[in-house]
mmCIF file with all atom_site columns, C-alpha atoms in Angstrom:
data_model
loop_
_atom_site.group_PDB
_atom_site.id
_atom_site.type_symbol
_atom_site.label_atom_id
_atom_site.label_alt_id
_atom_site.label_comp_id
_atom_site.label_asym_id
_atom_site.label_entity_id
_atom_site.label_seq_id
_atom_site.pdbx_PDB_ins_code
_atom_site.Cartn_x
_atom_site.Cartn_y
_atom_site.Cartn_z
_atom_site.occupancy
_atom_site.B_iso_or_equiv
_atom_site.pdbx_formal_charge
_atom_site.auth_seq_id
_atom_site.auth_comp_id
_atom_site.auth_asym_id
_atom_site.auth_atom_id
_atom_site.pdbx_PDB_model_num
ATOM 1   C CA . MET A 1 1   ? 11.147  -79.678 47.816  1.00 46.00 ? 1316 MET A CA 1
ATOM 2   C CA . ALA A 1 2   ? 8.719   -76.883 48.749  1.00 44.00 ? 1317 ALA A CA 1
ATOM 3   C CA . SER A 1 3   ? 10.893  -75.954 51.718  1.00 50.00 ? 1318 SER A CA 1
ATOM 4   C CA . GLU A 1 4   ? 13.905  -75.741 49.434  1.00 70.00 ? 1319 GLU A CA 1
ATOM 5   C CA . ASP A 1 5   ? 12.137  -73.504 46.859  1.00 76.00 ? 1320 ASP A CA 1
ATOM 6   C CA . PRO A 1 6   ? 10.798  -70.295 48.420  1.00 76.00 ? 1321 PRO A CA 1
ATOM 7   C CA . ILE A 1 7   ? 8.596   -69.450 45.408  1.00 76.00 ? 1322 ILE A CA 1
ATOM 8   C CA . ALA A 1 8   ? 6.986   -72.887 45.388  1.00 72.00 ? 1323 ALA A CA 1
ATOM 9   C CA . HIS A 1 9   ? 6.603   -72.697 49.170  1.00 73.00 ? 1324 HIS A CA 1
ATOM 10  C CA . ASN A 1 10  ? 4.820   -69.307 48.895  1.00 77.00 ? 1325 ASN A CA 1
ATOM 11  C CA . GLU A 1 11  ? 2.557   -70.614 46.129  1.00 76.00 ? 1326 GLU A CA 1
ATOM 12  C CA . LEU A 1 12  ? 1.699   -73.684 48.207  1.00 76.00 ? 1327 LEU A CA 1
ATOM 13  C CA . GLU A 1 13  ? 0.823   -71.474 51.185  1.00 81.00 ? 1328 GLU A CA 1
ATOM 14  C CA . ALA A 1 14  ? -1.332  -69.224 48.975  1.00 80.00 ? 1329 ALA A CA 1
ATOM 15  C CA . LEU A 1 15  ? -3.176  -72.244 47.561  1.00 80.00 ? 1330 LEU A CA 1
ATOM 16  C CA . SER A 1 16  ? -3.703  -73.587 51.066  1.00 81.00 ? 1331 SER A CA 1
ATOM 17  C CA . ARG A 1 17  ? -5.177  -70.243 52.179  1.00 83.00 ? 1332 ARG A CA 1
ATOM 18  C CA . ARG A 1 18  ? -7.468  -70.168 49.137  1.00 82.00 ? 1333 ARG A CA 1
ATOM 19  C CA . THR A 1 19  ? -8.614  -73.731 49.757  1.00 84.00 ? 1334 THR A CA 1
ATOM 20  C CA . ALA A 1 20  ? -9.381  -72.913 53.390  1.00 81.00 ? 1335 ALA A CA 1
ATOM 21  C CA . ALA A 1 21  ? -11.282 -69.767 52.305  1.00 81.00 ? 1336 ALA A CA 1
ATOM 22  C CA . VAL A 1 22  ? -13.365 -71.767 49.831  1.00 80.00 ? 1337 VAL A CA 1
ATOM 23  C CA . GLU A 1 23  ? -14.104 -74.412 52.455  1.00 77.00 ? 1338 GLU A CA 1
ATOM 24  C CA . ASP A 1 24  ? -15.160 -71.682 54.886  1.00 78.00 ? 1339 ASP A CA 1
ATOM 25  C CA . ARG A 1 25  ? -17.433 -70.142 52.259  1.00 79.00 ? 1340 ARG A CA 1
ATOM 26  C CA . VAL A 1 26  ? -19.035 -73.498 51.438  1.00 76.00 ? 1341 VAL A CA 1
ATOM 27  C CA . GLU A 1 27  ? -19.605 -74.139 55.138  1.00 76.00 ? 1342 GLU A CA 1
ATOM 28  C CA . SER A 1 28  ? -21.108 -70.671 55.517  1.00 78.00 ? 1343 SER A CA 1
ATOM 29  C CA . LEU A 1 29  ? -23.446 -71.279 52.580  1.00 74.00 ? 1344 LEU A CA 1
ATOM 30  C CA . GLN A 1 30  ? -24.491 -74.608 54.079  1.00 71.00 ? 1345 GLN A CA 1
ATOM 31  C CA . VAL A 1 31  ? -25.309 -72.913 57.384  1.00 74.00 ? 1346 VAL A CA 1
ATOM 32  C CA . GLN A 1 32  ? -27.207 -70.119 55.612  1.00 74.00 ? 1347 GLN A CA 1
ATOM 33  C CA . SER A 1 33  ? -29.239 -72.665 53.656  1.00 70.00 ? 1348 SER A CA 1
ATOM 34  C CA . GLY A 1 34  ? -30.077 -74.632 56.785  1.00 70.00 ? 1349 GLY A CA 1
ATOM 35  C CA . GLY A 1 35  ? -27.782 -77.452 55.777  1.00 62.00 ? 1350 GLY A CA 1
ATOM 36  C CA . ASN A 1 36  ? -29.749 -77.960 52.575  1.00 72.00 ? 1351 ASN A CA 1
ATOM 37  C CA . PHE A 1 37  ? -27.069 -76.779 50.172  1.00 67.00 ? 1352 PHE A CA 1
ATOM 38  C CA . ALA A 1 38  ? -28.260 -79.210 47.499  1.00 73.00 ? 1353 ALA A CA 1
ATOM 39  C CA . ALA A 1 39  ? -31.667 -77.503 47.486  1.00 73.00 ? 1354 ALA A CA 1
ATOM 40  C CA . VAL A 1 40  ? -29.980 -74.149 46.895  1.00 72.00 ? 1355 VAL A CA 1
ATOM 41  C CA . ILE A 1 41  ? -27.998 -75.591 43.980  1.00 77.00 ? 1356 ILE A CA 1
ATOM 42  C CA . GLU A 1 42  ? -31.162 -77.145 42.527  1.00 78.00 ? 1357 GLU A CA 1
ATOM 43  C CA . GLY A 1 43  ? -32.945 -73.822 42.934  1.00 75.00 ? 1358 GLY A CA 1
ATOM 44  C CA . GLN A 1 44  ? -30.163 -72.047 41.088  1.00 79.00 ? 1359 GLN A CA 1
ATOM 45  C CA . ALA A 1 45  ? -30.345 -74.624 38.293  1.00 83.00 ? 1360 ALA A CA 1
ATOM 46  C CA . ALA A 1 46  ? -34.106 -74.152 38.055  1.00 84.00 ? 1361 ALA A CA 1
ATOM 47  C CA . LEU A 1 47  ? -33.649 -70.387 37.953  1.00 83.00 ? 1362 LEU A CA 1
ATOM 48  C CA . ARG A 1 48  ? -31.051 -70.724 35.186  1.00 86.00 ? 1363 ARG A CA 1
ATOM 49  C CA . ARG A 1 49  ? -33.470 -72.902 33.166  1.00 88.00 ? 1364 ARG A CA 1
ATOM 50  C CA . GLU A 1 50  ? -36.244 -70.380 33.685  1.00 88.00 ? 1365 GLU A CA 1
ATOM 51  C CA . VAL A 1 51  ? -34.030 -67.509 32.539  1.00 87.00 ? 1366 VAL A CA 1
ATOM 52  C CA . ARG A 1 52  ? -32.830 -69.536 29.528  1.00 89.00 ? 1367 ARG A CA 1
ATOM 53  C CA . ASP A 1 53  ? -36.440 -70.367 28.598  1.00 88.00 ? 1368 ASP A CA 1
ATOM 54  C CA . GLY A 1 54  ? -37.394 -66.716 29.013  1.00 88.00 ? 1369 GLY A CA 1
ATOM 55  C CA . PHE A 1 55  ? -34.623 -65.647 26.659  1.00 89.00 ? 1370 PHE A CA 1
ATOM 56  C CA . ALA A 1 56  ? -35.732 -68.309 24.174  1.00 89.00 ? 1371 ALA A CA 1
ATOM 57  C CA . LYS A 1 57  ? -39.268 -66.877 24.236  1.00 88.00 ? 1372 LYS A CA 1
ATOM 58  C CA . VAL A 1 58  ? -37.978 -63.330 23.807  1.00 89.00 ? 1373 VAL A CA 1
ATOM 59  C CA . ASN A 1 59  ? -35.776 -64.421 20.900  1.00 88.00 ? 1374 ASN A CA 1
ATOM 60  C CA . SER A 1 60  ? -38.750 -66.164 19.321  1.00 87.00 ? 1375 SER A CA 1
ATOM 61  C CA . ARG A 1 61  ? -40.814 -62.995 19.617  1.00 87.00 ? 1376 ARG A CA 1
ATOM 62  C CA . PHE A 1 62  ? -37.997 -60.941 18.102  1.00 88.00 ? 1377 PHE A CA 1
ATOM 63  C CA . ASP A 1 63  ? -37.802 -63.400 15.192  1.00 90.00 ? 1378 ASP A CA 1
ATOM 64  C CA . ALA A 1 64  ? -41.566 -63.070 14.613  1.00 89.00 ? 1379 ALA A CA 1
ATOM 65  C CA . LEU A 1 65  ? -41.317 -59.293 14.838  1.00 89.00 ? 1380 LEU A CA 1
ATOM 66  C CA . GLU A 1 66  ? -38.424 -59.284 12.385  1.00 91.00 ? 1381 GLU A CA 1
ATOM 67  C CA . GLY A 1 67  ? -40.566 -61.265 9.943   1.00 92.00 ? 1382 GLY A CA 1
ATOM 68  C CA . LYS A 1 68  ? -43.401 -58.763 10.286  1.00 93.00 ? 1383 LYS A CA 1
ATOM 69  C CA . VAL A 1 69  ? -41.010 -55.845 9.751   1.00 93.00 ? 1384 VAL A CA 1
ATOM 70  C CA . ASP A 1 70  ? -39.642 -57.523 6.616   1.00 94.00 ? 1385 ASP A CA 1
ATOM 71  C CA . GLN A 1 71  ? -43.204 -58.045 5.364   1.00 95.00 ? 1386 GLN A CA 1
ATOM 72  C CA . LEU A 1 72  ? -44.066 -54.411 6.076   1.00 95.00 ? 1387 LEU A CA 1
ATOM 73  C CA . ALA A 1 73  ? -40.939 -53.268 4.230   1.00 96.00 ? 1388 ALA A CA 1
ATOM 74  C CA . ASP A 1 74  ? -41.969 -55.373 1.206   1.00 96.00 ? 1389 ASP A CA 1
ATOM 75  C CA . GLU A 1 75  ? -45.446 -53.835 1.286   1.00 97.00 ? 1390 GLU A CA 1
ATOM 76  C CA . MET A 1 76  ? -43.954 -50.340 1.506   1.00 97.00 ? 1391 MET A CA 1
ATOM 77  C CA . ARG A 1 77  ? -41.730 -51.029 -1.512  1.00 97.00 ? 1392 ARG A CA 1
ATOM 78  C CA . SER A 1 78  ? -44.757 -52.281 -3.425  1.00 97.00 ? 1393 SER A CA 1
ATOM 79  C CA . LEU A 1 79  ? -46.766 -49.162 -2.515  1.00 97.00 ? 1394 LEU A CA 1
ATOM 80  C CA . ASN A 1 80  ? -43.869 -46.907 -3.525  1.00 97.00 ? 1395 ASN A CA 1
ATOM 81  C CA . GLU A 1 81  ? -43.646 -48.646 -6.898  1.00 97.00 ? 1396 GLU A CA 1
ATOM 82  C CA . LYS A 1 82  ? -47.422 -48.264 -7.384  1.00 97.00 ? 1397 LYS A CA 1
ATOM 83  C CA . ALA A 1 83  ? -47.248 -44.565 -6.420  1.00 97.00 ? 1398 ALA A CA 1
ATOM 84  C CA . ASP A 1 84  ? -44.369 -44.072 -8.903  1.00 96.00 ? 1399 ASP A CA 1
ATOM 85  C CA . ARG A 1 85  ? -46.406 -45.754 -11.672 1.00 96.00 ? 1400 ARG A CA 1
ATOM 86  C CA . ASN A 1 86  ? -49.454 -43.613 -10.852 1.00 96.00 ? 1401 ASN A CA 1
ATOM 87  C CA . GLN A 1 87  ? -47.355 -40.454 -10.806 1.00 94.00 ? 1402 GLN A CA 1
ATOM 88  C CA . THR A 1 88  ? -45.856 -41.355 -14.177 1.00 91.00 ? 1403 THR A CA 1
ATOM 89  C CA . ARG A 1 89  ? -49.335 -41.984 -15.588 1.00 92.00 ? 1404 ARG A CA 1
ATOM 90  C CA . ILE A 1 90  ? -50.609 -38.636 -14.224 1.00 91.00 ? 1405 ILE A CA 1
ATOM 91  C CA . VAL A 1 91  ? -47.654 -36.823 -15.799 1.00 87.00 ? 1406 VAL A CA 1
ATOM 92  C CA . GLU A 1 92  ? -48.372 -38.563 -19.133 1.00 87.00 ? 1407 GLU A CA 1
ATOM 93  C CA . LEU A 1 93  ? -52.040 -37.598 -19.022 1.00 88.00 ? 1408 LEU A CA 1
ATOM 94  C CA . LEU A 1 94  ? -51.267 -33.987 -18.105 1.00 87.00 ? 1409 LEU A CA 1
ATOM 95  C CA . THR A 1 95  ? -48.644 -33.810 -20.843 1.00 85.00 ? 1410 THR A CA 1
ATOM 96  C CA . ASN A 1 96  ? -51.226 -34.991 -23.379 1.00 86.00 ? 1411 ASN A CA 1
ATOM 97  C CA . LEU A 1 97  ? -53.640 -32.267 -22.192 1.00 84.00 ? 1412 LEU A CA 1
ATOM 98  C CA . VAL A 1 98  ? -51.132 -29.418 -22.510 1.00 85.00 ? 1413 VAL A CA 1
ATOM 99  C CA . GLY A 1 99  ? -52.061 -27.087 -25.358 1.00 65.00 ? 1414 GLY A CA 1
ATOM 100 C CA . LYS A 1 100 ? -55.488 -28.655 -25.916 1.00 69.00 ? 1415 LYS A CA 1
ATOM 101 C CA . ASN A 1 101 ? -58.658 -26.665 -25.695 1.00 63.00 ? 1416 ASN A CA 1
ATOM 102 C CA . PRO A 1 102 ? -60.428 -27.653 -22.449 1.00 61.00 ? 1417 PRO A CA 1
ATOM 103 C CA . ASP A 1 103 ? -63.815 -27.152 -24.152 1.00 66.00 ? 1418 ASP A CA 1
ATOM 104 C CA . ALA A 1 104 ? -62.955 -29.485 -27.021 1.00 64.00 ? 1419 ALA A CA 1
ATOM 105 C CA . SER A 1 105 ? -63.669 -33.108 -26.269 1.00 56.00 ? 1420 SER A CA 1
#
Protein backbone atom coordinates (compact mmCIF):
# COMPACT_ATOMS: atom_id res chain seq x y z
CA MET A 1 0.00 0.00 0.00
CA ALA A 2 2.86 2.40 0.81
CA SER A 3 4.27 1.93 -2.68
CA GLU A 4 0.89 2.77 -4.16
CA ASP A 5 0.47 5.96 -2.06
CA PRO A 6 3.34 8.41 -2.58
CA ILE A 7 2.42 10.53 0.47
CA ALA A 8 2.30 7.51 2.77
CA HIS A 9 5.54 6.25 1.22
CA ASN A 10 7.27 9.61 1.91
CA GLU A 11 5.95 9.66 5.48
CA LEU A 12 7.18 6.10 6.04
CA GLU A 13 10.64 7.05 4.74
CA ALA A 14 10.72 10.14 6.97
CA LEU A 15 9.75 8.06 10.02
CA SER A 16 12.42 5.51 9.15
CA ARG A 17 15.05 8.27 8.92
CA ARG A 18 13.93 9.70 12.27
CA THR A 19 14.03 6.28 13.91
CA ALA A 20 17.54 5.68 12.58
CA ALA A 21 18.62 9.14 13.82
CA VAL A 22 17.25 8.43 17.29
CA GLU A 23 18.96 5.04 17.38
CA ASP A 24 22.23 6.69 16.34
CA ARG A 25 21.85 9.30 19.07
CA VAL A 26 21.12 6.67 21.72
CA GLU A 27 24.16 4.69 20.60
CA SER A 28 26.27 7.84 20.72
CA LEU A 29 25.06 8.61 24.24
CA GLN A 30 25.86 5.06 25.31
CA VAL A 31 29.39 5.39 23.94
CA GLN A 32 29.84 8.80 25.61
CA SER A 33 28.68 7.38 28.94
CA GLY A 34 31.04 4.43 28.68
CA GLY A 35 28.19 2.05 28.02
CA ASN A 36 26.60 2.98 31.33
CA PHE A 37 23.58 4.78 29.93
CA ALA A 38 21.43 3.68 32.87
CA ALA A 39 23.77 5.52 35.25
CA VAL A 40 23.34 8.70 33.20
CA ILE A 41 19.55 8.35 33.34
CA GLU A 42 19.69 7.74 37.11
CA GLY A 43 21.94 10.77 37.48
CA GLN A 44 19.47 12.90 35.56
CA ALA A 45 16.63 11.63 37.76
CA ALA A 46 18.64 12.45 40.88
CA LEU A 47 19.38 15.92 39.52
CA ARG A 48 15.69 16.47 38.77
CA ARG A 49 14.80 15.45 42.35
CA GLU A 50 17.44 17.78 43.72
CA VAL A 51 16.15 20.69 41.64
CA ARG A 52 12.54 19.90 42.64
CA ASP A 53 13.55 19.78 46.32
CA GLY A 54 15.44 23.05 45.91
CA PHE A 55 12.37 24.73 44.44
CA ALA A 56 10.27 23.33 47.29
CA LYS A 57 12.66 24.91 49.81
CA VAL A 58 12.62 28.23 47.97
CA ASN A 59 8.82 28.18 47.82
CA SER A 60 8.71 27.43 51.54
CA ARG A 61 10.97 30.39 52.25
CA PHE A 62 8.83 32.64 50.06
CA ASP A 63 5.73 31.49 51.97
CA ALA A 64 7.42 32.32 55.29
CA LEU A 65 8.54 35.68 53.94
CA GLU A 66 5.03 36.41 52.70
CA GLY A 67 3.72 35.71 56.20
CA LYS A 68 6.25 38.10 57.71
CA VAL A 69 5.35 40.79 55.18
CA ASP A 70 1.66 40.36 56.00
CA GLN A 71 2.47 40.65 59.71
CA LEU A 72 4.54 43.78 59.09
CA ALA A 73 1.70 45.30 57.06
CA ASP A 74 -0.71 44.62 59.94
CA GLU A 75 1.69 46.28 62.38
CA MET A 76 2.04 49.28 60.07
CA ARG A 77 -1.74 49.64 59.85
CA SER A 78 -1.95 49.48 63.64
CA LEU A 79 0.75 52.15 64.02
CA ASN A 80 -0.98 54.38 61.47
CA GLU A 81 -4.26 54.07 63.38
CA LYS A 82 -2.47 54.91 66.65
CA ALA A 83 -0.75 57.92 65.03
CA ASP A 84 -4.13 59.11 63.69
CA ARG A 85 -5.68 58.80 67.17
CA ASN A 86 -2.76 60.69 68.73
CA GLN A 87 -2.97 63.41 66.09
CA THR A 88 -6.70 63.77 66.71
CA ARG A 89 -6.09 64.01 70.46
CA ILE A 90 -3.36 66.66 69.94
CA VAL A 91 -5.70 68.70 67.74
CA GLU A 92 -8.43 68.45 70.41
CA LEU A 93 -6.06 69.59 73.15
CA LEU A 94 -4.73 72.49 71.08
CA THR A 95 -8.27 73.50 70.15
CA ASN A 96 -9.19 73.61 73.85
CA LEU A 97 -6.16 75.84 74.54
CA VAL A 98 -6.97 78.38 71.82
CA GLY A 99 -8.04 81.70 73.32
CA LYS A 100 -7.05 80.75 76.88
CA ASN A 101 -4.57 82.74 78.86
CA PRO A 102 -1.33 80.72 79.06
CA ASP A 103 -0.68 82.11 82.56
CA ALA A 104 -4.07 81.01 83.86
CA SER A 105 -4.12 77.45 85.09
